Amino acid sequence: MLAPGFALGLVLPLLLWVGIHSGVGFHFASYFDSYMVLQKEPAGAVIWGYGIPGAMVTVTLFHDEKAIMTKVTSVKAPSHVWMVILDPMKPGGPYELVAHQTLGIMRFTLKIHDILFGDVWLCSGQSNMQMTVLQIFNATEEMSNTEAYQSVRLLSISLVQSEKELEDLDEVDLEWSKPTSGNLGHGNFTYMSALCWLFGRYLYETLKYPIGLISSSWGGTPIEAWSSPRSLRTCGVYLTRGFPESVTGPRNHSVLWNAMIHPLHTMTLKGVIWYQGESNMDYYRDKYNCTFPALIEDWRQTFHDGSQGQTERFFPFGFVQLSSYLSPEISDERFPEIRWHQTADFGFVPNTVMRNTFMAVTMDLGDRDSPFGSIHPRDKQTVAYRLHLGARAVAYGETDVIFQGPLPDKLELLSRGGLLNITYNRHIQIYLQKLSNRTFEMACCVEHRCKWLPAVMKVFSSHILTLDVLSCTATVAALRYAWSTWPCEYKQCPLYDYHTKLPAPPFTSFIID
Ligand SMILES: *[C@@H]1O[C@H](CO)[C@@H](O)[C@H](O)[C@H]1NC(C)=O
Ligand SMILES: *[C@@H]1O[C@H](CO)[C@@H](O)[C@H](O)[C@H]1NC(C)=O
Ligand SMILES: *[C@@H]1O[C@H](CO)[C@@H](O)[C@H](O)[C@H]1NC(C)=O
Ligand SMILES: *[C@@H]1O[C@H](CO)[C@@H](O)[C@H](O)[C@H]1NC(C)=O
Ligand SMILES: *[C@@H]1O[C@H](CO)[C@@H](O)[C@H](O)[C@H]1NC(C)=O
Ligand SMILES: *[C@@H]1O[C@H](CO)[C@@H](O)[C@H](O)[C@H]1NC(C)=O
């Protein structure tokens, strides 16, 4: 029999050789890096990486060179993955994170520094999420204004697609960084998302603790690319041969979910914001009222499970309702339909299908002269501001923050006089000169044949608006508001909340007599 020492001496170099030559050395997962923000209490941050199966891994958190927490685990086979969950941490920093891998007498060390604890938000979607600070209004001023926000940290994920779910990111465009004019204004539609940044900046101003922002978006992509096959199946969406449009590249179903979202599911997150929908104008538009809620549910379940329960099961999910663009077709209803479907056909969120969500209404932020086309409005500040109000109310429990525009509580056909009253839930501000024949429209129906006719406003009070429906001599079966691609000029829609100046969202509603 060989002496144990001799056996070890033989095995160790062998394991080491396997480790090095199979390309799975000791390292953190791609997105653990200096300057990062880890999710603060009450959740524990998941820390993970790769190593040599069987090796022991010790993760230690240091503050001012003092070890304040140590976690021990071992590298699993055959995945080569090690993973620990830190104890919940109060917001703040900076910390240093050190990981050791021990295999017999061999010891490998990884160190990352200037780590902060705070809230980590993931920002995803298509080009309106991708637009950088360079492309928005007041770009120069916004880019130079970063000094006060060094605790807001950025990570921007590369445009990668995959046929299979990846466990780790293939590539990042911008490693975890402090904000600078250079990384905020790197180029057009390349890191870092302006909306993500501005949202984080507003949150930081309120919360006064670190915010981590992860940007993962790709222009021109439909929701199907960001959805898992499981999630698409629940909506009956399949890649069918007969579909008029061939689905290739980053538009292919699930390819961005696989490569740009799934790798993050093991990370502890606070929430997600989303700006997408334009690309579904002509692609499974009628399914968006299913695919969007299904995506939210699937991301929530996957992130919760992936983080071993650290990311909240029903984490807050905020999104931007589509803005406006100059459609050549006057009666184009594709944008209004997507806006409606973005709310699962409720007209507002949160609702019973979309719990713990919040939405920024932006149909009044159209931008005729955008050098990037009117589909890319440049006022992202107002979008971020409205979205952060939703986050404060829904994600941070500030119950007195108003984040929704006025919503209709009641539609009443008055028996006499051909009038219809809409009762709003809040004090409304009406810009009379902005009313048009397309502001309110009624479905005038004979049997099941309906026509949309203008419903002209007669009078209004602080909460009630009275419309003239006399021009419909048949049955008024439905009413809709702001049902057009471009319902108004910049910040000049007809209806706002009197106090907050938040716009009333568009709606369409049946009238039950
Ligand atoms: C971004 O787009 C604008 C408008 O088209 C153009 O003037 C500018 O040169 C572009 N910047 C870069 C870095 O490509
Ligand atoms: C699109 O996705 C399907 C299913 O994953 C795959 O079979 C097909 O090869 C993909 N097409 C392209 C062009 O990537
Ligand atoms: C979604 O919208 C389509 C088309 O407008 C409609 O037929 C369908 O009933 C809606 N589905 C849900 C779940 O609301
Ligand atoms: C741009 O800056 C001007 C002057 O400070 C300000 O009035 C305007 O609201 C800013 N625009 C946006 C979209 O923030
Ligand atoms: C708006 O509708 C009213 C009533 O149907 C009609 O008299 C008026 O001409 C319309 N105005 C425009 C600008 O279309
Ligand atoms: C309808 O609204 C008007 C104000 O626009 C109000 O004076 C009137 O009482 C309302 N009628 C009913 C039945 O609520």
Short mmCIF file of N, CA, C and O and ligand atoms in Angstrom, two decimals, residues 285-290 337 340-341 344-345, ligand 3:
data_model
loop_
_atom_site.label_atom_id
_atom_site.label_comp_id
_atom_site.label_asym_id
_atom_site.label_seq_id
_atom_site.Cartn_x
_atom_site.Cartn_y
_atom_site.Cartn_z
N ARG A 285 -49.39 40.52 -31.48
CA ARG A 285 -49.93 41.64 -30.71
C ARG A 285 -51.11 41.20 -29.83
O ARG A 285 -51.19 41.57 -28.66
N ASP A 286 -51.99 40.39 -30.41
CA ASP A 286 -53.18 39.97 -29.66
C ASP A 286 -52.87 39.07 -28.48
O ASP A 286 -53.74 38.82 -27.64
N LYS A 287 -51.63 38.60 -28.42
CA LYS A 287 -51.24 37.71 -27.31
C LYS A 287 -50.51 38.46 -26.21
O LYS A 287 -50.17 37.89 -25.18
N TYR A 288 -50.24 39.75 -26.45
CA TYR A 288 -49.40 40.48 -25.49
C TYR A 288 -50.05 40.55 -24.11
O TYR A 288 -49.36 40.59 -23.10
N ASN A 289 -51.40 40.53 -24.08
CA ASN A 289 -52.09 40.54 -22.78
C ASN A 289 -51.87 39.23 -22.02
O ASN A 289 -52.18 39.14 -20.84
N CYS A 290 -51.33 38.23 -22.70
CA CYS A 290 -50.96 36.99 -22.02
C CYS A 290 -49.44 36.88 -21.86
O CYS A 290 -48.95 36.56 -20.78
N GLU A 337 -53.56 49.29 -28.76
CA GLU A 337 -53.81 47.91 -28.33
C GLU A 337 -52.67 47.37 -27.47
O GLU A 337 -52.91 46.71 -26.46
N TRP A 340 -52.84 48.89 -24.05
CA TRP A 340 -53.92 48.25 -23.29
C TRP A 340 -53.47 46.87 -22.81
O TRP A 340 -53.63 46.51 -21.65
N HIS A 341 -52.88 46.09 -23.72
CA HIS A 341 -52.42 44.75 -23.37
C HIS A 341 -51.30 44.78 -22.34
O HIS A 341 -51.10 43.83 -21.59
N ALA A 344 -52.66 44.03 -19.16
CA ALA A 344 -53.52 42.83 -19.18
C ALA A 344 -54.98 43.23 -19.39
O ALA A 344 -55.89 42.60 -18.85
N ASP A 345 -55.18 44.29 -20.15
CA ASP A 345 -56.51 44.79 -20.52
C ASP A 345 -57.31 45.36 -19.34
O ASP A 345 -58.54 45.41 -19.40
C1 LIG B 3 -56.27 39.38 -25.20
O1 LIG B 3 -56.60 40.18 -26.29
C2 LIG B 3 -57.20 39.46 -27.34
C3 LIG B 3 -57.31 40.37 -28.55
O2 LIG B 3 -57.76 41.64 -28.22
C4 LIG B 3 -58.54 38.92 -26.85
O3 LIG B 3 -59.17 38.21 -27.89
C5 LIG B 3 -58.29 38.03 -25.67
O4 LIG B 3 -59.52 37.60 -25.11
C6 LIG B 3 -57.49 38.72 -24.59
N1 LIG B 3 -57.06 37.75 -23.63
C7 LIG B 3 -56.99 37.99 -22.34
C8 LIG B 3 -56.45 36.89 -21.49
O5 LIG B 3 -57.35 39.05 -21.84
#
